[in-house]
Short mmCIF file of N, CA and C in Angstrom, two decimals:
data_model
loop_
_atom_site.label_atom_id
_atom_site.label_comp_id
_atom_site.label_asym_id
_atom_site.label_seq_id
_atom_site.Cartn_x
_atom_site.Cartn_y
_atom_site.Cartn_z
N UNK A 1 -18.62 0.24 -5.94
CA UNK A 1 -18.35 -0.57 -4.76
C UNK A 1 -18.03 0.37 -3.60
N UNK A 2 -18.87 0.18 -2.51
CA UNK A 2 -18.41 0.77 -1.53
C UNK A 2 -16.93 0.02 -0.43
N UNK A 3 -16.44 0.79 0.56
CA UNK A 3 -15.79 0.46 1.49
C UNK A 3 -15.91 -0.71 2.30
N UNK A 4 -17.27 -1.18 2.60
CA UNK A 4 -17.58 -2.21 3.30
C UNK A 4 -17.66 -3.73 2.45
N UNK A 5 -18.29 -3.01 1.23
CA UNK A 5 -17.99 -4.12 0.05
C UNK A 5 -16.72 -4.57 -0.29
N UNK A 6 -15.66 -3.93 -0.48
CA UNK A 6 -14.59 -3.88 -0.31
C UNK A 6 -13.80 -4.47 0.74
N UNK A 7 -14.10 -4.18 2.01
CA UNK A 7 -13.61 -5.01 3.23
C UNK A 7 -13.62 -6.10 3.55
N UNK A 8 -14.70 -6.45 3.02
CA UNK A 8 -15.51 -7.96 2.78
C UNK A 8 -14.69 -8.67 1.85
N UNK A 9 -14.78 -8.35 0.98
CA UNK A 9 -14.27 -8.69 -0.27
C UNK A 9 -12.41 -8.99 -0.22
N UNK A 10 -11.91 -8.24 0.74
CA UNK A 10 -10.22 -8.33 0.63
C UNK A 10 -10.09 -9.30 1.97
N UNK A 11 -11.22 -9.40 2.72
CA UNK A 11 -10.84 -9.92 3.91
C UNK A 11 -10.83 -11.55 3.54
N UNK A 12 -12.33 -11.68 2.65
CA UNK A 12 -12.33 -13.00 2.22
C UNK A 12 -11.10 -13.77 1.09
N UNK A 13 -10.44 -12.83 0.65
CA UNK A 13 -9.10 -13.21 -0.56
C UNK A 13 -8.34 -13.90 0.34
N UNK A 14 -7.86 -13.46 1.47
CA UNK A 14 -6.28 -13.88 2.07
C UNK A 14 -6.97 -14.82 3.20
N UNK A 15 -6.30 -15.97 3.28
CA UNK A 15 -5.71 -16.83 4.12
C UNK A 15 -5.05 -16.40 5.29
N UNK A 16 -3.95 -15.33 4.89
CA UNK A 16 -2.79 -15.42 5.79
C UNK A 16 -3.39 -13.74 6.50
N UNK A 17 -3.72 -13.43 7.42
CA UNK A 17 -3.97 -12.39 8.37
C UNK A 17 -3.04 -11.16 8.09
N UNK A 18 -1.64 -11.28 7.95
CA UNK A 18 -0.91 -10.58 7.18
C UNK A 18 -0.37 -10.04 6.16
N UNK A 19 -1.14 -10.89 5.15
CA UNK A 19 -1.56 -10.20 4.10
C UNK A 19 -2.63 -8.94 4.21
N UNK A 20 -3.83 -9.33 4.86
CA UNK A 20 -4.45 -8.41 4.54
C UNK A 20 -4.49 -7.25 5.50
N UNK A 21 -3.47 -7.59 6.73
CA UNK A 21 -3.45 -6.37 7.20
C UNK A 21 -2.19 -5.46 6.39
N UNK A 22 -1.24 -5.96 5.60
CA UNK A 22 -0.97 -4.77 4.45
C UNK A 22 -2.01 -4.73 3.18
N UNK A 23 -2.62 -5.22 3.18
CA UNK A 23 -4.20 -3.85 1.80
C UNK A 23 -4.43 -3.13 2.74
N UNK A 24 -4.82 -3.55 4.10
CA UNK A 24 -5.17 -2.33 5.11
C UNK A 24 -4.40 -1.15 5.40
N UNK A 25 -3.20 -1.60 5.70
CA UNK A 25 -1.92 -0.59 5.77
C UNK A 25 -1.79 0.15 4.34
N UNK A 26 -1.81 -0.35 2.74
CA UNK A 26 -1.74 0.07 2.03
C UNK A 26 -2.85 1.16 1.79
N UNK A 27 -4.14 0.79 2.05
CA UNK A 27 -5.41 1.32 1.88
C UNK A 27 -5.30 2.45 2.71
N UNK A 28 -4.72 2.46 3.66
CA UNK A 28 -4.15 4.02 5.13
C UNK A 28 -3.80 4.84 3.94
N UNK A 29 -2.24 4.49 3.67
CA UNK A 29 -1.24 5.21 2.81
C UNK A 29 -2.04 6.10 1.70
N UNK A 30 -2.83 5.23 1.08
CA UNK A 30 -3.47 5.60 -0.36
C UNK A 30 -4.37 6.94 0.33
N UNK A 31 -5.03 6.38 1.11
CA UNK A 31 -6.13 7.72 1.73
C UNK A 31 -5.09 8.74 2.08
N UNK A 32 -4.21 8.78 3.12
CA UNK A 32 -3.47 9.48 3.17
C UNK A 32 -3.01 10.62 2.44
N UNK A 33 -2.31 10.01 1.10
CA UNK A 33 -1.86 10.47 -0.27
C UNK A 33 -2.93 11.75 -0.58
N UNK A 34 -4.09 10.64 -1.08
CA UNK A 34 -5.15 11.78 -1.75
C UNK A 34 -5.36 12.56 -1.20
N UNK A 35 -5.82 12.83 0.44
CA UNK A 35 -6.25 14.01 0.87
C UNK A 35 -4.66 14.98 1.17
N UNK A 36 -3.86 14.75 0.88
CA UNK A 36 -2.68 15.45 0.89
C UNK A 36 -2.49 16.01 -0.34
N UNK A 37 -2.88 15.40 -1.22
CA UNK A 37 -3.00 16.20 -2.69
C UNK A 37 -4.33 16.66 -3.22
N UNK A 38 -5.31 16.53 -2.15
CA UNK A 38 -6.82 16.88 -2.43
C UNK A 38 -7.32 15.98 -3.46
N UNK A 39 -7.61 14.91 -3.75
CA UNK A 39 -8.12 13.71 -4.49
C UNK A 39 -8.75 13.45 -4.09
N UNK A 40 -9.64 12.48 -4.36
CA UNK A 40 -10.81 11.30 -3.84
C UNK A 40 -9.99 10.59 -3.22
N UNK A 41 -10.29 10.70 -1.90
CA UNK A 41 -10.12 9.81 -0.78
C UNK A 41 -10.49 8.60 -1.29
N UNK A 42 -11.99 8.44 -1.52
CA UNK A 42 -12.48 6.80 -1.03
C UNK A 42 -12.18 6.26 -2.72
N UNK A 43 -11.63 6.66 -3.71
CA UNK A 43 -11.19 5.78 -4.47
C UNK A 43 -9.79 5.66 -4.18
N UNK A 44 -8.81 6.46 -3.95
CA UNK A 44 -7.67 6.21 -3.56
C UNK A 44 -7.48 4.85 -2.65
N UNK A 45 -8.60 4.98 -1.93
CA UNK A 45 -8.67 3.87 -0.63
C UNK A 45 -8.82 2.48 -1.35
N UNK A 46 -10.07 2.69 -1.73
CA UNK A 46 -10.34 1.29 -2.21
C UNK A 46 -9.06 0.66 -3.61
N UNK A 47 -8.43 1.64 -4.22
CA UNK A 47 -7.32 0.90 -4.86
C UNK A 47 -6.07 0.14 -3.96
N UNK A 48 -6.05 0.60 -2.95
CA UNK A 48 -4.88 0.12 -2.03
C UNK A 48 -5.44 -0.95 -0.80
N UNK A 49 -6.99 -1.01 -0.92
CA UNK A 49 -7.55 -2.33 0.05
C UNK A 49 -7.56 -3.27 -1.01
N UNK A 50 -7.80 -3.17 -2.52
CA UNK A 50 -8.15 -4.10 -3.10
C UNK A 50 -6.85 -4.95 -4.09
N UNK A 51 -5.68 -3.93 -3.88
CA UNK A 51 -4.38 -4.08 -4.86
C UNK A 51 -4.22 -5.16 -5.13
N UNK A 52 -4.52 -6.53 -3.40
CA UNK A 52 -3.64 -7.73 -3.87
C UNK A 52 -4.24 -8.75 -3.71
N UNK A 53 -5.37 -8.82 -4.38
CA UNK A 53 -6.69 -9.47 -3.68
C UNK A 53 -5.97 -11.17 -4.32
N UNK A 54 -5.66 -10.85 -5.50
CA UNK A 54 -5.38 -12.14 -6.71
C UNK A 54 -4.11 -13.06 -5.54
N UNK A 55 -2.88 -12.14 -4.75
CA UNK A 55 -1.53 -12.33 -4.07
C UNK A 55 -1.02 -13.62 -4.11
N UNK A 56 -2.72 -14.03 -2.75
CA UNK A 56 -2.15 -15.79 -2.82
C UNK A 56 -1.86 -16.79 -4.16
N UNK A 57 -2.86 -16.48 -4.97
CA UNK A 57 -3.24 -17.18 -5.94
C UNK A 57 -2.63 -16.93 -6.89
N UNK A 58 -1.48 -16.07 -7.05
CA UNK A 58 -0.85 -15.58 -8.02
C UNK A 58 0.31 -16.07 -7.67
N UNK A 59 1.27 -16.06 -6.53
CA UNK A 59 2.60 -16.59 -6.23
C UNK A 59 3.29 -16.82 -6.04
N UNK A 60 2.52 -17.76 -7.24
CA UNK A 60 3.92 -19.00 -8.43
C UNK A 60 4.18 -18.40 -9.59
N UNK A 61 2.74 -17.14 -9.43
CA UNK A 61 2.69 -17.20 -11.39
C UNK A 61 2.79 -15.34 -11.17
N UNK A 62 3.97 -14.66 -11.09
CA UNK A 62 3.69 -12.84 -10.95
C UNK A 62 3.46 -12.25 -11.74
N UNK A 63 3.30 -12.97 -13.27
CA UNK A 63 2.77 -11.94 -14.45
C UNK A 63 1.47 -12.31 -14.03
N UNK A 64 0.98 -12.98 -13.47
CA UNK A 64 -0.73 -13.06 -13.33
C UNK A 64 -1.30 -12.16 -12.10
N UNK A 65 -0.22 -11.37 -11.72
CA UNK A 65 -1.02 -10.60 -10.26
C UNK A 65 -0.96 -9.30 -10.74
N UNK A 66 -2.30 -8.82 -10.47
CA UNK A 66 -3.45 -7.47 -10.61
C UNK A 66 -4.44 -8.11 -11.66
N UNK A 67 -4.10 -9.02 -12.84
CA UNK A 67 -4.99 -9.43 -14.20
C UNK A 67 -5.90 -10.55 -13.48
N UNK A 68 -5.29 -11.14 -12.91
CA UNK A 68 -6.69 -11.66 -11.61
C UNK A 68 -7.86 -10.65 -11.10
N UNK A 69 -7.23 -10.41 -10.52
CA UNK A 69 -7.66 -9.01 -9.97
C UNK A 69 -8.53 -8.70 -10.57
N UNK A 70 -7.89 -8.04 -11.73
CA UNK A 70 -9.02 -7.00 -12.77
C UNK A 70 -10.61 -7.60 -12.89
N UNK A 71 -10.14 -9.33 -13.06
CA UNK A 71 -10.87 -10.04 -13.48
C UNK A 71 -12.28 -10.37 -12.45
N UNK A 72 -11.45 -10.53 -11.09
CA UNK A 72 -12.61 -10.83 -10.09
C UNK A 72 -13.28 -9.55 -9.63
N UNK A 73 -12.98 -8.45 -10.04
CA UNK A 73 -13.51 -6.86 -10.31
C UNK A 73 -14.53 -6.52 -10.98
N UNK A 74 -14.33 -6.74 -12.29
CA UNK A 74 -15.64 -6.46 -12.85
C UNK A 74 -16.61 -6.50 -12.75
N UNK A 75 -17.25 -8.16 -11.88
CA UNK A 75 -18.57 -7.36 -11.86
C UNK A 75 -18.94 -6.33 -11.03
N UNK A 76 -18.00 -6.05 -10.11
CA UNK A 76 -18.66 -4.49 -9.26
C UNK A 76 -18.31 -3.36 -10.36
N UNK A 77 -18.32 -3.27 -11.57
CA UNK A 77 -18.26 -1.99 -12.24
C UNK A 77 -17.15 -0.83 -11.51
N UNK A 78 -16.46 -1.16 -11.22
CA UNK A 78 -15.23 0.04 -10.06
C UNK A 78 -15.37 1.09 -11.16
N UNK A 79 -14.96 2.24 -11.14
CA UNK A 79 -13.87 3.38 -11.75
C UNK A 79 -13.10 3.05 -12.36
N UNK A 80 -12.81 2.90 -13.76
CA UNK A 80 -11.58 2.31 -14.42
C UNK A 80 -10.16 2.58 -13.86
N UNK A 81 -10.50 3.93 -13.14
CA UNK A 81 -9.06 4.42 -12.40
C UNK A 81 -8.23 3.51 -11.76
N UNK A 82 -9.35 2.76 -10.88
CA UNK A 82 -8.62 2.78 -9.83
C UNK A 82 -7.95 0.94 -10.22
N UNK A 83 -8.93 0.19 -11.59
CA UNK A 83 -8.52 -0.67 -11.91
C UNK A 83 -7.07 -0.94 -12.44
N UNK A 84 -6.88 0.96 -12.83
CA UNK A 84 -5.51 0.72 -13.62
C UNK A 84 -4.65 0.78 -12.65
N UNK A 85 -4.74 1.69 -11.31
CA UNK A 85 -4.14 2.14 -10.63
C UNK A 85 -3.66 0.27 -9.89
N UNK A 86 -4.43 -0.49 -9.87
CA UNK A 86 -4.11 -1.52 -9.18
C UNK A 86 -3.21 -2.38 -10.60
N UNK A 87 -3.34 -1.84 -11.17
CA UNK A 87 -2.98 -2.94 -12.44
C UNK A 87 -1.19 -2.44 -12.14
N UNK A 88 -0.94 -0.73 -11.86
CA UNK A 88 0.15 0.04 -11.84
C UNK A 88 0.74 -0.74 -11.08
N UNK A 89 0.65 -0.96 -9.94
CA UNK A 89 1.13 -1.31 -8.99
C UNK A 89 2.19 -2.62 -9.32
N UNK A 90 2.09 -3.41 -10.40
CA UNK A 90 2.89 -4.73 -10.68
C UNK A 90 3.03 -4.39 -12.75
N UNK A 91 3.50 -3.18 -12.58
CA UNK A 91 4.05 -3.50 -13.71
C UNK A 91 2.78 -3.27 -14.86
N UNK A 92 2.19 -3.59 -14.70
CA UNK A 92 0.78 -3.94 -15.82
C UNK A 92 0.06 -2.80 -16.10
N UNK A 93 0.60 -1.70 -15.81
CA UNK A 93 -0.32 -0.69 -16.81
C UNK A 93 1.00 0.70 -16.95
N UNK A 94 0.73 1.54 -17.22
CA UNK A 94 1.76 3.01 -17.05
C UNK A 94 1.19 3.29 -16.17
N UNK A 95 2.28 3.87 -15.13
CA UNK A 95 2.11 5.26 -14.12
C UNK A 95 2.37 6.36 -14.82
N UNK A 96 1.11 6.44 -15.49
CA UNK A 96 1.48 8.00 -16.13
C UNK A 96 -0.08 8.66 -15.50
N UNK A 97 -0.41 8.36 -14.42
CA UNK A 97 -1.46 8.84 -13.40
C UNK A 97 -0.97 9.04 -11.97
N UNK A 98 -1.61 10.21 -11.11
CA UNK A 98 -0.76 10.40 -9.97
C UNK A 98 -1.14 9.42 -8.99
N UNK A 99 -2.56 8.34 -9.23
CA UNK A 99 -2.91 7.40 -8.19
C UNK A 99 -1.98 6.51 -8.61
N UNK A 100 -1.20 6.02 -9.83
CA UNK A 100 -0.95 5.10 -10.37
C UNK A 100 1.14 4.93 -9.68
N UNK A 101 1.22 6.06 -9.71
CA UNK A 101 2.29 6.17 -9.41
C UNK A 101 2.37 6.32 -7.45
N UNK A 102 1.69 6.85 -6.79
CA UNK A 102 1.25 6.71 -5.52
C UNK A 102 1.29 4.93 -5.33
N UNK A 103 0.40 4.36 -5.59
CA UNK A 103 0.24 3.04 -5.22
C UNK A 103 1.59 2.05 -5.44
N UNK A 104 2.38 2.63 -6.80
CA UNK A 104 3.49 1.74 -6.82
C UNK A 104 4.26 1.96 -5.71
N UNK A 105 4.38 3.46 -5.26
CA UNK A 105 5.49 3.56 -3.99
C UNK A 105 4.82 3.37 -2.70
N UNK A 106 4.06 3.71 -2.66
CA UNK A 106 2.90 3.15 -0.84
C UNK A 106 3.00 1.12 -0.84
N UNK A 107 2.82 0.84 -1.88
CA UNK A 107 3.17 -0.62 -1.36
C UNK A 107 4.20 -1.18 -0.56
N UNK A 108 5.67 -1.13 -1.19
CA UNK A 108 6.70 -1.68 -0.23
C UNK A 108 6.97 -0.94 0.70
N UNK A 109 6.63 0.55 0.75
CA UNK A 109 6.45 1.61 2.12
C UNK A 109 5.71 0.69 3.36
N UNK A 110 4.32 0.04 2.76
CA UNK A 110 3.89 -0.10 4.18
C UNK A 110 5.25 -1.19 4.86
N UNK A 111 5.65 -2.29 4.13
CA UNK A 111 6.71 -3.28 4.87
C UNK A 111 7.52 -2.70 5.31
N UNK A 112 8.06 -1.72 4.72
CA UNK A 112 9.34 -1.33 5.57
C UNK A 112 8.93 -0.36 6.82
N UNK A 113 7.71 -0.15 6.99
CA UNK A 113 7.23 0.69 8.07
C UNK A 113 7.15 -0.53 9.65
N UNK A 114 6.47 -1.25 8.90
CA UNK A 114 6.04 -2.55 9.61
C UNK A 114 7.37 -3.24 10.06
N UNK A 115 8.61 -3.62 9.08
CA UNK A 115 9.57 -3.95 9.75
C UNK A 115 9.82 -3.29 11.19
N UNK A 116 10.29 -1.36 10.74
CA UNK A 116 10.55 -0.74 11.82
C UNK A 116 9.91 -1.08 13.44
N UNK A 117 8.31 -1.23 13.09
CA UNK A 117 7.88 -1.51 14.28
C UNK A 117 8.23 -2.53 15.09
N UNK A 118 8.22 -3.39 14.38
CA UNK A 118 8.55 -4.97 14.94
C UNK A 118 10.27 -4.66 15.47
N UNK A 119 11.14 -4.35 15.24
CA UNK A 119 12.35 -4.14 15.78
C UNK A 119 12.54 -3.14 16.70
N UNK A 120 11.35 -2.31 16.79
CA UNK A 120 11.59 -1.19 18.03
C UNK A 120 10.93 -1.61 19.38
N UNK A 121 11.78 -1.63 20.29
CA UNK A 121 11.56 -2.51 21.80
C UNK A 121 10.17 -2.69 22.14
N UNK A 122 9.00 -1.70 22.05
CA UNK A 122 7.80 -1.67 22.06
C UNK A 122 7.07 -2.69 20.67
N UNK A 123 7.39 -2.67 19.83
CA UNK A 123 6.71 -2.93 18.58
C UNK A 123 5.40 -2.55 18.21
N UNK A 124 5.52 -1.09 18.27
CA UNK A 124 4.07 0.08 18.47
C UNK A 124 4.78 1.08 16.95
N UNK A 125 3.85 1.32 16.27
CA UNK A 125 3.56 2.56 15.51
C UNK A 125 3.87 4.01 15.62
N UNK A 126 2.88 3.84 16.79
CA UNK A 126 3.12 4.97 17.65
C UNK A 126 4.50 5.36 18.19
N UNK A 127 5.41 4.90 18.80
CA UNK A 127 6.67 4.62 18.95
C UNK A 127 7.68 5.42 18.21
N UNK A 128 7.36 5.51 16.62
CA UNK A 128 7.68 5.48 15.59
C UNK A 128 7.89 6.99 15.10
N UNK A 129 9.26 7.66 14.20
CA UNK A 129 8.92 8.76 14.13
C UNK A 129 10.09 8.45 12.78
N UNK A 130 9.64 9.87 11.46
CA UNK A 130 9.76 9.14 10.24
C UNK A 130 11.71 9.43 10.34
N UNK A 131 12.07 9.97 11.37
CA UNK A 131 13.84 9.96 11.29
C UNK A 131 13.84 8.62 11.30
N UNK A 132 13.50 7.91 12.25
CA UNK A 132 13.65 6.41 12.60
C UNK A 132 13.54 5.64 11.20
N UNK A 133 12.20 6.12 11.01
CA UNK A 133 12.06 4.66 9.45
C UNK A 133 13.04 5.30 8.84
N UNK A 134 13.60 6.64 8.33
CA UNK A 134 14.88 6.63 7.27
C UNK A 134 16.00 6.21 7.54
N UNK A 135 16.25 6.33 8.79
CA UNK A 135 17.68 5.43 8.99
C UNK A 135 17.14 3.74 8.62
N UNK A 136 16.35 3.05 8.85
CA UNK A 136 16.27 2.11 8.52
C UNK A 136 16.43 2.07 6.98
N UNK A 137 15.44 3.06 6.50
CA UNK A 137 15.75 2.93 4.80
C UNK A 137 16.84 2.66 4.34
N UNK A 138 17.73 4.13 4.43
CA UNK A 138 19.23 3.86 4.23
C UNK A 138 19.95 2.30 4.95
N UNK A 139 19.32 1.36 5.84
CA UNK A 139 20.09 0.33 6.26
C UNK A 139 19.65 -0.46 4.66
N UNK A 140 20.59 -1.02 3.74
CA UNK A 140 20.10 -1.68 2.63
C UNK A 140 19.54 -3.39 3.04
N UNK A 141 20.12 -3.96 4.17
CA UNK A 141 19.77 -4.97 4.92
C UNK A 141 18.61 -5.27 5.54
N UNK A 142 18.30 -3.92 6.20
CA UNK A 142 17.30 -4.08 6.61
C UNK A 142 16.04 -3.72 5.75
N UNK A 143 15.31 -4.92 6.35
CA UNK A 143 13.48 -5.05 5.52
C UNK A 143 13.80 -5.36 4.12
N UNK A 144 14.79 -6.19 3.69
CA UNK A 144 15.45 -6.00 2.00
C UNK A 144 14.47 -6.33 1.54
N UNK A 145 13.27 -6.59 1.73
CA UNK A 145 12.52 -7.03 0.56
C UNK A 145 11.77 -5.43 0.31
N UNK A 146 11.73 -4.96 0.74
CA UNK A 146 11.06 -3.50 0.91
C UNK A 146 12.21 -2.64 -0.18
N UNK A 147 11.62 -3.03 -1.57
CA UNK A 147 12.06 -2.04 -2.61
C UNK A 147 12.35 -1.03 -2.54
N UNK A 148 13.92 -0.14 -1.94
CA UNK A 148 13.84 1.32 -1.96
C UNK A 148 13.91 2.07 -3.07
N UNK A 149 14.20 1.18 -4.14
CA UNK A 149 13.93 1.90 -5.68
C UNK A 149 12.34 2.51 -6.13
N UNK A 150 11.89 1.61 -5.61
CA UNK A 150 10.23 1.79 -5.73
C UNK A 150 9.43 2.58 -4.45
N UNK A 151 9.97 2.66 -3.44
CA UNK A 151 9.70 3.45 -2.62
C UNK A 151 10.26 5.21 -3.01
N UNK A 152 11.11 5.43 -3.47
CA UNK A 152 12.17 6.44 -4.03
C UNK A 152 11.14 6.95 -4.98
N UNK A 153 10.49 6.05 -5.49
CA UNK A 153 9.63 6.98 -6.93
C UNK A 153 8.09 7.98 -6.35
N UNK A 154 8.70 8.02 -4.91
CA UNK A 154 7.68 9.37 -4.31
C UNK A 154 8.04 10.29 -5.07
N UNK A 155 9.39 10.83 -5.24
CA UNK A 155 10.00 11.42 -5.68
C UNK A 155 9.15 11.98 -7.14
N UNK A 156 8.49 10.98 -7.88
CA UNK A 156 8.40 11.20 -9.29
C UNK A 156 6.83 11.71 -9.38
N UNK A 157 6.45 11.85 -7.83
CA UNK A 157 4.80 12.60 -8.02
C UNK A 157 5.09 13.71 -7.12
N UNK A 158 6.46 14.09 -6.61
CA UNK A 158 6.39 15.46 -5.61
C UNK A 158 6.65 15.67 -4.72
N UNK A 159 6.89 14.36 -3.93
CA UNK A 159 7.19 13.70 -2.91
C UNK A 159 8.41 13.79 -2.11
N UNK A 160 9.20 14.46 -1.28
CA UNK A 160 11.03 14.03 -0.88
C UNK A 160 10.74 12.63 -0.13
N UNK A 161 11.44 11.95 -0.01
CA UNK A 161 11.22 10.44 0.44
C UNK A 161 10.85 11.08 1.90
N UNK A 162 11.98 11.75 2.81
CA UNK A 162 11.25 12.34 4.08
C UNK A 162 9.82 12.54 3.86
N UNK A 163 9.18 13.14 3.40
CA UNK A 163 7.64 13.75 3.33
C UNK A 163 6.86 12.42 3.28
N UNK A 164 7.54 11.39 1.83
CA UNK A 164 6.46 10.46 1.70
C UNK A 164 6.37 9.48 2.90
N UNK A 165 7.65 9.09 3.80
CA UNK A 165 7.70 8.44 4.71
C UNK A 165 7.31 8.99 6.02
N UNK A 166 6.82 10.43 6.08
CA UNK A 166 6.38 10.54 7.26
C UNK A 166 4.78 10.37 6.82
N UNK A 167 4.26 10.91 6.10
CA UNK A 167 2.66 10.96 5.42
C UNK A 167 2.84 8.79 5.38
N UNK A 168 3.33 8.42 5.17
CA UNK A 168 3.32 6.74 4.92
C UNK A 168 3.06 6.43 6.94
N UNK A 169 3.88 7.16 7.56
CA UNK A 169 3.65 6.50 8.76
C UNK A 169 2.70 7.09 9.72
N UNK A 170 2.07 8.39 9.11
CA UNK A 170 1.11 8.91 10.03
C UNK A 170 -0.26 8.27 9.68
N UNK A 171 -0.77 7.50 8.11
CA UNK A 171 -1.60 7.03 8.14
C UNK A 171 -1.27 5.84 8.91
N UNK A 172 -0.62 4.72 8.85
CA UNK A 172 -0.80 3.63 9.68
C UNK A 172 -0.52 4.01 10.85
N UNK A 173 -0.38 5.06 11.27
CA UNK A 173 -0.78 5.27 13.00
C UNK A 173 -2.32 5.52 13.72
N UNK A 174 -2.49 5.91 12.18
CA UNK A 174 -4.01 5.91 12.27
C UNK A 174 -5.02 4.47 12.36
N UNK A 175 -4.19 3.87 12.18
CA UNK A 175 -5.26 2.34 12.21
C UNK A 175 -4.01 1.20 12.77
N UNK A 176 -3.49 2.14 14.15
CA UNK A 176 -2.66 0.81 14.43
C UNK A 176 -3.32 -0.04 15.31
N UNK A 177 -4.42 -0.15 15.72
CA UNK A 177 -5.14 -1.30 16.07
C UNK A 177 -5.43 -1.72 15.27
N UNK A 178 -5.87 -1.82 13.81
CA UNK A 178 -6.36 -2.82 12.98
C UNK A 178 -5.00 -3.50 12.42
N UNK A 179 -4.13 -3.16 12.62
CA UNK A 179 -2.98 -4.09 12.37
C UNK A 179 -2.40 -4.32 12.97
N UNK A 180 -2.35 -4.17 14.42
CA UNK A 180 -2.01 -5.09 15.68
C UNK A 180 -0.47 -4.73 16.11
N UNK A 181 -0.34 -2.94 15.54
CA UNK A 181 1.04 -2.39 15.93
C UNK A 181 0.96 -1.35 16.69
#
């Protein structure tokens, strides 16, 4: 599956516009990652555009999100990688892979990036510099849904949370017109 197949494909899953501008934001992060550790970019990518394709449709029901997924996957034949790597992301497979463990912490990264913006007087990206998102981190209030336990497990591929949160906010500066920050 290419990128465009892919675009297509995550754009048509979500309903809600904000959903899929985090696979987009996630899909930044993931590219990001790999070429920072020299990986395949465009599978890295496409695991983090396609992570939450099942989202809406899943919930009610969260043991059923990525196994959707997997499911409406197959017939494009993907890379098993990157199937697991999306499976990682909710529990459903081991992160005992460095995409696998990347994707679990780039997910609630992009929200709490996205909070930041929205509360800074501009509500721009750009704006944005990664001292800023860590003081927010450390706020436990703020963005609470934004897992810092799971964001923290940069840590467990190499990562200091500084590093992963500035590499987290220089890709979505890179596509802050496609997410409208």
């Amino acid at each position: 599956m290419d990128r465009a197949t892919a675009y297509e494909l995550a754009k048509s899953s979500f309903s809600n516009r904000n959903l899929f501008k985090h696979v987009l934001a996630v899909e930044a992060v993931m590219r990001e990652l790999a070429e920072y550790f020299n990986d395949d970019i465009e599978k890295w990518g496409l695991a983090g555009l396609l992570h939450d394709l099942d989202y809406e449709e899943t919930a009610n029901d969260p043991d059923r999100h990525t196994l959707v997924t997997e499911d409406l996957l197959k017939p494009y034949s993907l890379d098993p990688e990157i199937i697991k790597a999306i499976k990682c992301h909710n529990d459903k497979a081991p992160r005992n892979q460095l995409i696998g463990k990347a994707i679990y912490a780039a997910d609630p990264v992009t929200g709490l990036i996205v909070a930041a913006a929205l509360m800074h007087p501009d509500k721009k990206l750009k704006s944005l510099d990664s001292d800023f998102i860590l003081r927010r981190f450390k706020e436990k209030r703020f963005a609470a849904g934004a897992n810092r336990e799971q964001i923290l497990t940069c840590e467990d591929f190499g990562l200091s949370l500084e590093s992963f949160l500035a590499i987290a906010l220089r890709a979505m500066q890179r596509i802050d017109k496609e997410l409208g920050l």
